[in-house]
mmCIF file of C-alpha atoms and ligand atoms in Angstrom:
data_model
loop_
_atom_site.group_PDB
_atom_site.id
_atom_site.type_symbol
_atom_site.label_atom_id
_atom_site.label_comp_id
_atom_site.label_asym_id
_atom_site.label_seq_id
_atom_site.Cartn_x
_atom_site.Cartn_y
_atom_site.Cartn_z
ATOM 1 C CA MET A 1 95.892 96.136 170.524
ATOM 2 C CA LYS A 2 93.694 93.509 168.901
ATOM 3 C CA ALA A 3 90.845 96.009 168.370
ATOM 4 C CA ARG A 4 93.270 98.421 166.699
ATOM 5 C CA PHE A 5 94.472 95.682 164.352
ATOM 6 C CA VAL A 6 90.889 94.779 163.430
ATOM 7 C CA ARG A 7 90.155 98.468 162.688
ATOM 8 C CA LEU A 8 93.244 98.749 160.483
ATOM 9 C CA LEU A 9 92.287 95.549 158.690
ATOM 10 C CA ALA A 10 88.773 96.891 158.088
ATOM 11 C CA VAL A 11 90.166 100.120 156.603
ATOM 12 C CA PHE A 12 92.577 98.101 154.429
ATOM 13 C CA ILE A 13 89.719 95.948 153.094
ATOM 14 C CA LEU A 14 87.596 99.042 152.363
ATOM 15 C CA VAL A 15 90.436 100.607 150.378
ATOM 16 C CA CYS A 16 90.899 97.388 148.396
ATOM 17 C CA VAL A 17 87.191 97.147 147.574
ATOM 18 C CA ALA A 18 87.074 100.801 146.521
ATOM 19 C CA SER A 19 90.051 100.503 144.191
ATOM 20 C CA ALA A 20 88.757 97.237 142.750
ATOM 21 C CA CYS A 21 85.491 99.012 141.869
ATOM 22 C CA GLY A 22 87.485 101.707 140.091
ATOM 23 C CA CYS A 23 89.394 99.104 138.089
ATOM 24 C CA THR A 24 86.428 96.997 137.042
ATOM 25 C CA GLY A 25 84.438 99.876 135.567
ATOM 26 C CA THR A 26 83.303 99.917 131.945
ATOM 27 C CA THR A 27 85.813 98.781 129.376
ATOM 28 C CA GLY A 28 85.810 99.962 125.795
ATOM 29 C CA PRO A 29 83.921 103.047 124.699
ATOM 30 C CA THR A 30 82.418 105.009 127.552
ATOM 31 C CA LYS A 31 79.926 107.807 127.421
ATOM 32 C CA ALA A 32 80.183 110.910 129.558
ATOM 33 C CA ALA A 33 77.007 112.961 129.926
ATOM 34 C CA GLY A 34 76.351 115.011 126.819
ATOM 35 C CA GLU A 35 79.403 113.592 125.082
ATOM 36 C CA ASP A 36 79.484 111.641 121.850
ATOM 37 C CA ILE A 37 80.476 107.977 122.002
ATOM 38 C CA SER A 38 83.962 107.790 120.497
ATOM 39 C CA TRP A 39 83.867 105.087 117.840
ATOM 40 C CA ASN A 40 84.667 105.206 114.141
ATOM 41 C CA LEU A 41 83.054 103.094 111.474
ATOM 42 C CA THR A 42 84.726 102.676 108.091
ATOM 43 C CA VAL A 43 82.342 102.119 105.176
ATOM 44 C CA SER A 44 84.022 100.998 101.969
ATOM 45 C CA ASP A 45 83.378 99.570 98.519
ATOM 46 C CA GLY A 46 87.004 98.537 98.054
ATOM 47 C CA THR A 47 87.958 101.730 96.239
ATOM 48 C CA GLN A 48 86.242 104.599 98.057
ATOM 49 C CA GLU A 49 86.151 104.737 101.830
ATOM 50 C CA GLU A 50 84.318 106.859 104.337
ATOM 51 C CA VAL A 51 84.861 107.080 108.090
ATOM 52 C CA LEU A 52 81.726 107.882 110.076
ATOM 53 C CA SER A 53 81.565 108.896 113.723
ATOM 54 C CA PHE A 54 78.910 107.550 116.077
ATOM 55 C CA SER A 55 76.911 110.790 115.847
ATOM 56 C CA GLU A 56 77.138 110.826 112.044
ATOM 57 C CA ILE A 57 75.651 107.317 112.008
ATOM 58 C CA LYS A 58 72.831 108.405 114.320
ATOM 59 C CA ALA A 59 72.105 111.288 111.927
ATOM 60 C CA LEU A 60 71.390 108.879 109.026
ATOM 61 C CA PRO A 61 67.763 107.834 108.309
ATOM 62 C CA ALA A 62 66.907 105.470 111.175
ATOM 63 C CA TRP A 63 65.404 101.965 111.134
ATOM 64 C CA GLU A 64 63.261 100.909 114.084
ATOM 65 C CA GLY A 65 62.027 97.414 114.840
ATOM 66 C CA TYR A 66 62.840 94.353 116.893
ATOM 67 C CA GLY A 67 65.652 91.879 117.395
ATOM 68 C CA HIS A 68 65.956 88.671 119.412
ATOM 69 C CA ALA A 69 68.864 86.256 119.038
ATOM 70 C CA VAL A 70 69.906 82.829 120.219
ATOM 71 C CA SER A 71 73.508 81.704 120.551
ATOM 72 C CA THR A 72 74.845 78.355 119.387
ATOM 73 C CA VAL A 73 74.596 77.099 122.974
ATOM 74 C CA GLY A 74 70.981 78.211 123.334
ATOM 75 C CA ILE A 75 71.407 81.453 125.291
ATOM 76 C CA LYS A 76 68.819 84.030 124.233
ATOM 77 C CA TYR A 77 69.690 87.698 123.803
ATOM 78 C CA GLY A 78 66.793 90.137 123.910
ATOM 79 C CA PRO A 79 64.079 90.677 122.913
ATOM 80 C CA TYR A 80 65.237 94.174 122.077
ATOM 81 C CA ARG A 81 63.504 97.176 120.630
ATOM 82 C CA VAL A 82 66.153 98.177 118.120
ATOM 83 C CA ARG A 83 67.161 101.475 116.574
ATOM 84 C CA GLY A 84 69.886 101.715 113.971
ATOM 85 C CA VAL A 85 70.559 102.248 110.313
ATOM 86 C CA SER A 86 69.809 99.559 107.735
ATOM 87 C CA LEU A 87 72.886 98.213 105.939
ATOM 88 C CA ALA A 88 71.250 99.206 102.642
ATOM 89 C CA THR A 89 70.966 102.855 103.757
ATOM 90 C CA LEU A 90 74.497 102.812 105.176
ATOM 91 C CA LEU A 91 75.949 101.465 101.937
ATOM 92 C CA ASP A 92 74.342 104.287 99.945
ATOM 93 C CA ARG A 93 77.342 106.276 101.266
ATOM 94 C CA VAL A 94 79.646 104.272 98.989
ATOM 95 C CA GLY A 95 77.540 103.797 95.882
ATOM 96 C CA GLY A 96 74.924 101.430 97.239
ATOM 97 C CA PHE A 97 74.446 97.663 97.320
ATOM 98 C CA GLU A 98 73.436 95.874 94.134
ATOM 99 C CA GLU A 99 72.403 92.380 93.103
ATOM 100 C CA GLY A 100 75.444 90.108 93.028
ATOM 101 C CA ASP A 101 77.320 92.151 95.648
ATOM 102 C CA ARG A 102 78.227 90.870 99.094
ATOM 103 C CA VAL A 103 78.976 92.792 102.256
ATOM 104 C CA GLY A 104 81.711 91.967 104.778
ATOM 105 C CA ILE A 105 81.330 93.033 108.418
ATOM 106 C CA SER A 106 84.449 93.310 110.611
ATOM 107 C CA ALA A 107 85.113 93.799 114.300
ATOM 108 C CA PRO A 108 88.344 94.590 116.207
ATOM 109 C CA ASP A 109 88.475 91.101 117.766
ATOM 110 C CA GLY A 110 88.963 89.630 114.278
ATOM 111 C CA TYR A 111 85.398 88.364 113.865
ATOM 112 C CA TYR A 112 84.252 88.591 110.248
ATOM 113 C CA TRP A 113 80.884 87.848 108.697
ATOM 114 C CA VAL A 114 79.643 88.045 105.099
ATOM 115 C CA PHE A 115 76.076 88.577 103.899
ATOM 116 C CA ASP A 116 75.195 87.828 100.277
ATOM 117 C CA ASP A 117 72.600 89.622 98.165
ATOM 118 C CA GLU A 118 69.861 87.150 99.081
ATOM 119 C CA GLN A 119 70.408 87.888 102.777
ATOM 120 C CA MET A 120 70.618 91.637 102.099
ATOM 121 C CA ALA A 121 67.123 91.216 100.635
ATOM 122 C CA GLY A 122 66.080 89.614 103.941
ATOM 123 C CA LYS A 123 65.869 86.074 102.601
ATOM 124 C CA GLY A 124 67.478 82.794 103.602
ATOM 125 C CA PHE A 125 67.625 83.314 107.373
ATOM 126 C CA VAL A 126 66.702 80.589 109.830
ATOM 127 C CA THR A 127 64.042 81.898 112.204
ATOM 128 C CA PHE A 128 62.526 80.488 115.382
ATOM 129 C CA ASP A 129 59.535 81.081 117.623
ATOM 130 C CA GLN A 130 59.815 81.675 121.385
ATOM 131 C CA ASP A 131 60.213 77.908 122.012
ATOM 132 C CA LEU A 132 63.087 77.793 119.503
ATOM 133 C CA LYS A 133 60.944 75.854 117.049
ATOM 134 C CA GLU A 134 61.852 76.757 113.489
ATOM 135 C CA LYS A 135 59.158 78.846 111.824
ATOM 136 C CA PRO A 136 58.733 80.541 108.427
ATOM 137 C CA SER A 137 60.675 83.778 108.182
ATOM 138 C CA PRO A 138 58.904 87.125 108.398
ATOM 139 C CA ALA A 139 60.343 90.153 106.531
ATOM 140 C CA ILE A 140 63.904 90.748 107.700
ATOM 141 C CA THR A 141 66.147 93.823 107.556
ATOM 142 C CA LEU A 142 69.902 93.783 108.188
ATOM 143 C CA VAL A 143 70.618 96.624 110.561
ATOM 144 C CA LEU A 144 73.649 98.291 112.089
ATOM 145 C CA ALA A 145 72.134 98.898 115.521
ATOM 146 C CA TYR A 146 73.130 101.635 118.000
ATOM 147 C CA GLU A 147 70.261 101.401 120.511
ATOM 148 C CA PHE A 148 68.670 98.509 122.383
ATOM 149 C CA ASN A 149 65.498 99.343 124.311
ATOM 150 C CA GLY A 150 66.034 103.090 123.966
ATOM 151 C CA ALA A 151 69.595 103.185 125.339
ATOM 152 C CA ALA A 152 73.087 103.021 123.834
ATOM 153 C CA ILE A 153 74.278 99.412 123.447
ATOM 154 C CA PRO A 154 76.763 98.523 126.225
ATOM 155 C CA ASP A 155 80.181 97.106 125.354
ATOM 156 C CA GLU A 156 79.300 93.709 126.843
ATOM 157 C CA ASP A 157 76.292 93.489 124.508
ATOM 158 C CA GLY A 158 78.445 94.270 121.453
ATOM 159 C CA GLY A 159 78.016 98.047 121.435
ATOM 160 C CA PRO A 160 78.317 100.719 120.425
ATOM 161 C CA LEU A 161 77.548 99.239 116.972
ATOM 162 C CA ARG A 162 76.155 95.747 116.468
ATOM 163 C CA ILE A 163 74.579 93.922 113.537
ATOM 164 C CA VAL A 164 70.974 92.943 114.184
ATOM 165 C CA ILE A 165 68.818 90.629 112.072
ATOM 166 C CA GLY A 166 65.812 92.892 112.463
ATOM 167 C CA THR A 167 62.066 92.239 112.182
ATOM 168 C CA ASP A 168 59.203 94.735 112.029
ATOM 169 C CA GLU A 169 57.260 92.872 114.722
ATOM 170 C CA PRO A 170 58.488 91.177 117.922
ATOM 171 C CA GLY A 171 58.271 87.386 118.317
ATOM 172 C CA THR A 172 60.980 86.099 115.988
ATOM 173 C CA ILE A 173 64.322 84.697 117.167
ATOM 174 C CA THR A 174 67.311 84.627 114.798
ATOM 175 C CA GLU A 175 70.747 83.028 114.917
ATOM 176 C CA GLY A 176 73.211 85.002 117.042
ATOM 177 C CA SER A 177 76.302 84.107 115.027
ATOM 178 C CA SER A 178 75.552 86.818 112.453
ATOM 179 C CA TRP A 179 74.878 89.487 115.102
ATOM 180 C CA VAL A 180 78.437 90.866 114.786
ATOM 181 C CA LYS A 181 79.482 92.784 117.918
ATOM 182 C CA TRP A 182 81.651 95.958 118.035
ATOM 183 C CA VAL A 183 81.374 96.587 114.270
ATOM 184 C CA ASP A 184 84.108 98.898 112.965
ATOM 185 C CA ARG A 185 84.113 98.160 109.226
ATOM 186 C CA VAL A 186 81.444 97.474 106.590
ATOM 187 C CA GLU A 187 82.735 96.735 103.088
ATOM 188 C CA VAL A 188 80.831 95.986 99.881
ATOM 189 C CA LYS A 189 82.408 93.374 97.639
ATOM 190 C CA ARG A 190 81.246 94.122 94.125
ATOM 191 C CA GLY A 191 79.746 91.062 92.419
HETATM 192 N N1 MTE B 1 82.801 90.679 117.147
HETATM 193 C C1 MTE B 1 82.213 89.510 117.458
HETATM 194 N N2 MTE B 1 80.892 89.370 117.255
HETATM 195 C C2 MTE B 1 80.263 88.214 117.550
HETATM 196 C C3 MTE B 1 80.983 87.104 118.037
HETATM 197 C C4 MTE B 1 82.385 87.268 118.256
HETATM 198 O O1 MTE B 1 83.103 86.363 118.700
HETATM 199 N N3 MTE B 1 82.959 88.488 117.950
HETATM 200 N N4 MTE B 1 80.322 85.909 118.294
HETATM 201 C C5 MTE B 1 79.049 85.702 117.582
HETATM 202 C C6 MTE B 1 78.322 84.548 118.059
HETATM 203 S S1 MTE B 1 78.852 83.021 117.506
HETATM 204 C C7 MTE B 1 77.193 84.665 118.843
HETATM 205 S S2 MTE B 1 76.253 83.309 119.243
HETATM 206 C C8 MTE B 1 76.759 86.002 119.336
HETATM 207 C C9 MTE B 1 76.664 86.004 120.844
HETATM 208 O O2 MTE B 1 77.918 85.663 121.307
HETATM 209 P P1 MTE B 1 78.295 85.732 122.856
HETATM 210 O O3 MTE B 1 77.400 84.741 123.530
HETATM 211 O O4 MTE B 1 79.735 85.353 122.901
HETATM 212 O O5 MTE B 1 78.031 87.139 123.306
HETATM 213 O O6 MTE B 1 77.624 87.054 118.951
HETATM 214 C C10 MTE B 1 78.156 86.938 117.651
HETATM 215 N N5 MTE B 1 78.924 88.132 117.352
HETATM 216 MO MO1 MO B 2 77.580 81.469 118.544
#
């Protein structure tokens, strides 16, 4: 009698564990083999708007380099080898970015970040070495990233599309607050 109860209990626990695994799988966009990631990005200049799919973004001229971020509480993200499209290239779809313009980056959780023309030119960013000591900034490119270390960016890391403060060489850490996760809208504000 007791042995039977223990067996039943064991089966019950197994079923619970199995269903819990099913429920805690990936949230957000998922990728089946050979299937495109389903995510739309709206690029706008306030008057004209274009909606790009994930594969259309990957078809644009790619930027490759490095990204490494630190959060406000000192957690480091990366270093990553990064592949994406530079914001400058992306904005060519809606008439380009010019001096005096700004660009607003939005995400579905309500997070919003603005880069001005100085930052679009790669200037004015605070940069750190590996010990989080501030150091002079190398050349910087603002990038809409879709790959970290050769793989699609997971939801928990801000994928499928995340802003990266990119550098041509590894070894520079930048502030994580501007690394907008889950980007779904990029809009130029004309100056
Ligand atoms: N969409 C979105 N992106 C975001 C944030 C956010 O809340 N929402 N937080 C920013 C901040 S303040 C930091 S430090 C980095 C890392 O945040 P995390 O540690 O919460 O992942 O993501 C940035 N990108
Ligand atoms: Mo942060």
